[in-house]
Amino acid sequence: MFFKHNSRGQATVEMALALIAGVVPLTLGLFAFTEIAWTYHALVTLTRQGAQYAATHCWQDETGSNVRNWMQANAPSFPDRPQLTSGEIQIQVIYWMHDPVSHTSALFSCSEEPCSAECVPDSVTVSISGYQFNHFLTVLGLPALQVPSFSTTVEIEGAGANPETGVSAP
């Protein structure tokens, strides 16, 4: 004697369990990873663009205020971009002088007029620090992720300018 079992309800329960235990967490994890990767890429790009801007624009002060202002105005799109202007994400600009004899570097400073031929550093480092990623993680009940500092160092570019004479050649 054979009994016929109705398995329609069992399949529905199994599908609901598979969705709850597998598909939904994987989808949420994919969203979180994508947002983290997007933010990471934006911050790395911002430090590179800021260093390139500093390398191609004249030195104005020890703090690099012109570079910080440019970075705040021209940051790539990412979820926490407003934190740049509020100061929650710190931008630091450091100019360097290099001694070719001793192979050492020292902080650059200049007492002459900014944007003059006498005030030309050798390189610049732009860094970002103090950022905590917390968008998607807090929804899942996880603590904020402390993002490491990003920095980029590049040589100053003169675009054909001779710092000794202050004359630019094409």
mmCIF file of C-alpha atoms in Angstrom:
data_model
loop_
_atom_site.group_PDB
_atom_site.id
_atom_site.type_symbol
_atom_site.label_atom_id
_atom_site.label_comp_id
_atom_site.label_asym_id
_atom_site.label_seq_id
_atom_site.Cartn_x
_atom_site.Cartn_y
_atom_site.Cartn_z
ATOM 1 C CA MET A 1 0.000 0.000 0.000
ATOM 2 C CA PHE A 2 1.400 3.361 -1.026
ATOM 3 C CA PHE A 3 0.615 6.667 0.586
ATOM 4 C CA LYS A 4 0.706 9.813 -1.435
ATOM 5 C CA HIS A 5 2.421 12.711 0.407
ATOM 6 C CA ASN A 6 1.848 16.320 -0.432
ATOM 7 C CA SER A 7 5.336 17.941 -0.647
ATOM 8 C CA ARG A 8 4.331 21.397 -1.840
ATOM 9 C CA GLY A 9 4.577 22.929 1.614
ATOM 10 C CA GLN A 10 7.949 21.292 2.249
ATOM 11 C CA ALA A 11 9.465 22.822 -0.914
ATOM 12 C CA THR A 12 8.226 26.275 0.089
ATOM 13 C CA VAL A 13 9.795 25.986 3.538
ATOM 14 C CA GLU A 14 13.081 24.734 2.056
ATOM 15 C CA MET A 15 13.175 27.631 -0.401
ATOM 16 C CA ALA A 16 12.494 30.163 2.370
ATOM 17 C CA LEU A 17 15.302 28.667 4.476
ATOM 18 C CA ALA A 18 17.700 28.764 1.510
ATOM 19 C CA LEU A 19 16.877 32.414 0.873
ATOM 20 C CA ILE A 20 17.237 33.407 4.528
ATOM 21 C CA ALA A 21 20.404 31.379 5.157
ATOM 22 C CA GLY A 22 22.175 31.885 1.840
ATOM 23 C CA VAL A 23 20.950 34.279 -0.776
ATOM 24 C CA VAL A 24 20.033 37.274 1.418
ATOM 25 C CA PRO A 25 23.330 37.299 3.405
ATOM 26 C CA LEU A 26 25.351 36.911 0.209
ATOM 27 C CA THR A 27 23.479 39.797 -1.412
ATOM 28 C CA LEU A 28 23.958 42.042 1.617
ATOM 29 C CA GLY A 29 27.651 41.091 1.751
ATOM 30 C CA LEU A 30 28.021 41.955 -1.922
ATOM 31 C CA PHE A 31 26.459 45.386 -1.329
ATOM 32 C CA ALA A 32 28.748 46.031 1.652
ATOM 33 C CA PHE A 33 31.872 44.928 -0.228
ATOM 34 C CA THR A 34 30.942 47.069 -3.232
ATOM 35 C CA GLU A 35 30.444 50.163 -1.097
ATOM 36 C CA ILE A 36 33.756 49.584 0.717
ATOM 37 C CA ALA A 37 35.603 49.087 -2.583
ATOM 38 C CA TRP A 38 34.016 52.220 -4.061
ATOM 39 C CA THR A 39 35.036 54.294 -1.027
ATOM 40 C CA TYR A 40 38.572 52.850 -0.994
ATOM 41 C CA HIS A 41 39.026 53.651 -4.673
ATOM 42 C CA ALA A 42 37.708 57.203 -4.195
ATOM 43 C CA LEU A 43 40.110 57.905 -1.306
ATOM 44 C CA VAL A 44 43.126 56.510 -3.156
ATOM 45 C CA THR A 45 42.180 58.523 -6.240
ATOM 46 C CA LEU A 46 41.761 61.663 -4.147
ATOM 47 C CA THR A 47 45.261 61.403 -2.651
ATOM 48 C CA ARG A 48 46.772 60.826 -6.102
ATOM 49 C CA GLN A 49 44.915 63.741 -7.635
ATOM 50 C CA GLY A 50 45.777 65.985 -4.673
ATOM 51 C CA ALA A 51 49.475 65.119 -4.915
ATOM 52 C CA GLN A 52 49.440 65.735 -8.667
ATOM 53 C CA TYR A 53 47.714 69.084 -8.118
ATOM 54 C CA ALA A 54 50.308 70.050 -5.479
ATOM 55 C CA ALA A 55 53.156 68.973 -7.760
ATOM 56 C CA THR A 56 51.960 71.158 -10.611
ATOM 57 C CA HIS A 57 50.907 74.239 -8.634
ATOM 58 C CA CYS A 58 53.185 76.560 -6.732
ATOM 59 C CA TRP A 59 53.899 76.359 -3.036
ATOM 60 C CA GLN A 60 51.829 78.851 -1.058
ATOM 61 C CA ASP A 61 52.229 77.852 2.599
ATOM 62 C CA GLU A 62 53.482 75.035 4.862
ATOM 63 C CA THR A 63 49.977 73.655 5.361
ATOM 64 C CA GLY A 64 49.130 73.328 1.660
ATOM 65 C CA SER A 65 45.834 75.148 2.105
ATOM 66 C CA ASN A 66 45.451 75.631 -1.654
ATOM 67 C CA VAL A 67 45.810 71.865 -2.160
ATOM 68 C CA ARG A 68 43.346 71.008 0.642
ATOM 69 C CA ASN A 69 40.793 73.477 -0.744
ATOM 70 C CA TRP A 70 41.159 72.006 -4.233
ATOM 71 C CA MET A 71 40.800 68.448 -2.923
ATOM 72 C CA GLN A 72 37.660 69.329 -0.963
ATOM 73 C CA ALA A 73 36.111 70.958 -4.026
ATOM 74 C CA ASN A 74 37.134 68.253 -6.539
ATOM 75 C CA ALA A 75 36.824 65.002 -4.600
ATOM 76 C CA PRO A 76 35.416 62.061 -6.554
ATOM 77 C CA SER A 77 31.948 60.886 -5.685
ATOM 78 C CA PHE A 78 31.697 58.516 -2.708
ATOM 79 C CA PRO A 79 29.189 58.138 0.161
ATOM 80 C CA ASP A 80 31.098 60.204 2.758
ATOM 81 C CA ARG A 81 32.285 63.044 0.545
ATOM 82 C CA PRO A 82 30.702 65.685 2.873
ATOM 83 C CA GLN A 83 33.112 64.559 5.619
ATOM 84 C CA LEU A 84 35.960 66.146 3.647
ATOM 85 C CA THR A 85 34.546 69.643 4.013
ATOM 86 C CA SER A 86 33.513 69.148 7.641
ATOM 87 C CA GLY A 87 37.043 68.098 8.620
ATOM 88 C CA GLU A 88 36.155 64.591 9.795
ATOM 89 C CA ILE A 89 38.509 63.273 7.111
ATOM 90 C CA GLN A 90 41.847 65.019 7.647
ATOM 91 C CA ILE A 91 43.916 66.064 4.635
ATOM 92 C CA GLN A 92 47.605 66.674 5.262
ATOM 93 C CA VAL A 93 50.018 68.227 2.754
ATOM 94 C CA ILE A 94 53.761 68.058 3.458
ATOM 95 C CA TYR A 95 56.396 69.608 1.207
ATOM 96 C CA TRP A 96 59.966 68.241 1.173
ATOM 97 C CA MET A 97 63.490 69.377 0.291
ATOM 98 C CA HIS A 98 66.038 66.691 -0.640
ATOM 99 C CA ASP A 99 69.758 66.840 -0.039
ATOM 100 C CA PRO A 100 71.462 64.930 -2.865
ATOM 101 C CA VAL A 101 74.740 64.686 -0.936
ATOM 102 C CA SER A 102 73.461 63.127 2.301
ATOM 103 C CA HIS A 103 70.413 61.506 0.675
ATOM 104 C CA THR A 104 68.094 62.873 3.348
ATOM 105 C CA SER A 105 64.837 64.745 3.202
ATOM 106 C CA ALA A 106 63.710 67.634 5.368
ATOM 107 C CA LEU A 107 60.498 69.589 5.695
ATOM 108 C CA PHE A 108 60.370 72.463 3.247
ATOM 109 C CA SER A 109 59.760 76.024 4.329
ATOM 110 C CA CYS A 110 60.330 79.307 2.602
ATOM 111 C CA SER A 111 60.458 82.836 3.944
ATOM 112 C CA GLU A 112 60.258 84.380 0.478
ATOM 113 C CA GLU A 113 57.118 85.373 -1.412
ATOM 114 C CA PRO A 114 54.886 82.329 -2.149
ATOM 115 C CA CYS A 115 54.749 81.271 -5.815
ATOM 116 C CA SER A 116 58.210 82.683 -6.450
ATOM 117 C CA ALA A 117 61.237 80.998 -7.997
ATOM 118 C CA GLU A 118 62.851 80.864 -4.533
ATOM 119 C CA CYS A 119 60.001 78.813 -3.054
ATOM 120 C CA VAL A 120 60.122 75.547 -4.981
ATOM 121 C CA PRO A 121 60.139 72.326 -2.930
ATOM 122 C CA ASP A 122 61.450 69.042 -4.335
ATOM 123 C CA SER A 123 58.461 66.802 -3.586
ATOM 124 C CA VAL A 124 55.130 66.714 -1.831
ATOM 125 C CA THR A 125 53.226 64.118 0.194
ATOM 126 C CA VAL A 126 49.444 64.263 0.395
ATOM 127 C CA SER A 127 47.698 62.026 2.893
ATOM 128 C CA ILE A 128 44.195 61.343 4.180
ATOM 129 C CA SER A 129 43.525 59.990 7.663
ATOM 130 C CA GLY A 130 40.837 59.702 10.304
ATOM 131 C CA TYR A 131 38.146 58.103 8.166
ATOM 132 C CA GLN A 132 35.765 55.513 9.593
ATOM 133 C CA PHE A 133 33.545 53.574 7.204
ATOM 134 C CA ASN A 134 30.202 52.861 8.850
ATOM 135 C CA HIS A 135 27.422 53.039 6.274
ATOM 136 C CA PHE A 136 26.350 49.519 5.579
ATOM 137 C CA LEU A 137 28.101 47.891 8.524
ATOM 138 C CA THR A 138 26.027 49.596 11.212
ATOM 139 C CA VAL A 139 22.826 48.376 9.545
ATOM 140 C CA LEU A 140 24.121 44.844 10.053
ATOM 141 C CA GLY A 141 25.036 45.601 13.683
ATOM 142 C CA LEU A 142 28.794 45.618 13.054
ATOM 143 C CA PRO A 143 31.174 48.294 14.384
ATOM 144 C CA ALA A 144 32.588 51.002 12.117
ATOM 145 C CA LEU A 145 35.656 50.043 10.089
ATOM 146 C CA GLN A 146 38.726 52.236 10.737
ATOM 147 C CA VAL A 147 40.172 52.899 7.284
ATOM 148 C CA PRO A 148 43.990 53.145 7.170
ATOM 149 C CA SER A 149 45.684 56.355 6.119
ATOM 150 C CA PHE A 150 46.316 56.890 2.424
ATOM 151 C CA SER A 151 49.308 58.858 1.166
ATOM 152 C CA THR A 152 50.932 59.674 -2.136
ATOM 153 C CA THR A 153 54.328 61.301 -2.646
ATOM 154 C CA VAL A 154 55.361 62.808 -5.985
ATOM 155 C CA GLU A 155 58.128 65.062 -7.240
ATOM 156 C CA ILE A 156 57.335 68.680 -7.962
ATOM 157 C CA GLU A 157 56.875 69.323 -11.678
ATOM 158 C CA GLY A 158 58.083 72.576 -13.175
ATOM 159 C CA ALA A 159 56.508 72.266 -16.613
ATOM 160 C CA GLY A 160 59.708 73.600 -18.135
ATOM 161 C CA ALA A 161 60.209 76.380 -15.588
ATOM 162 C CA ASN A 162 63.712 77.233 -14.485
ATOM 163 C CA PRO A 163 63.554 77.997 -10.749
ATOM 164 C CA GLU A 164 66.834 79.931 -10.975
ATOM 165 C CA THR A 165 65.558 82.464 -13.479
ATOM 166 C CA GLY A 166 61.793 82.129 -13.026
ATOM 167 C CA VAL A 167 61.353 81.751 -16.797
ATOM 168 C CA SER A 168 59.190 79.044 -18.303
ATOM 169 C CA ALA A 169 60.097 77.406 -21.585
ATOM 170 C CA PRO A 170 57.478 75.684 -23.726
#
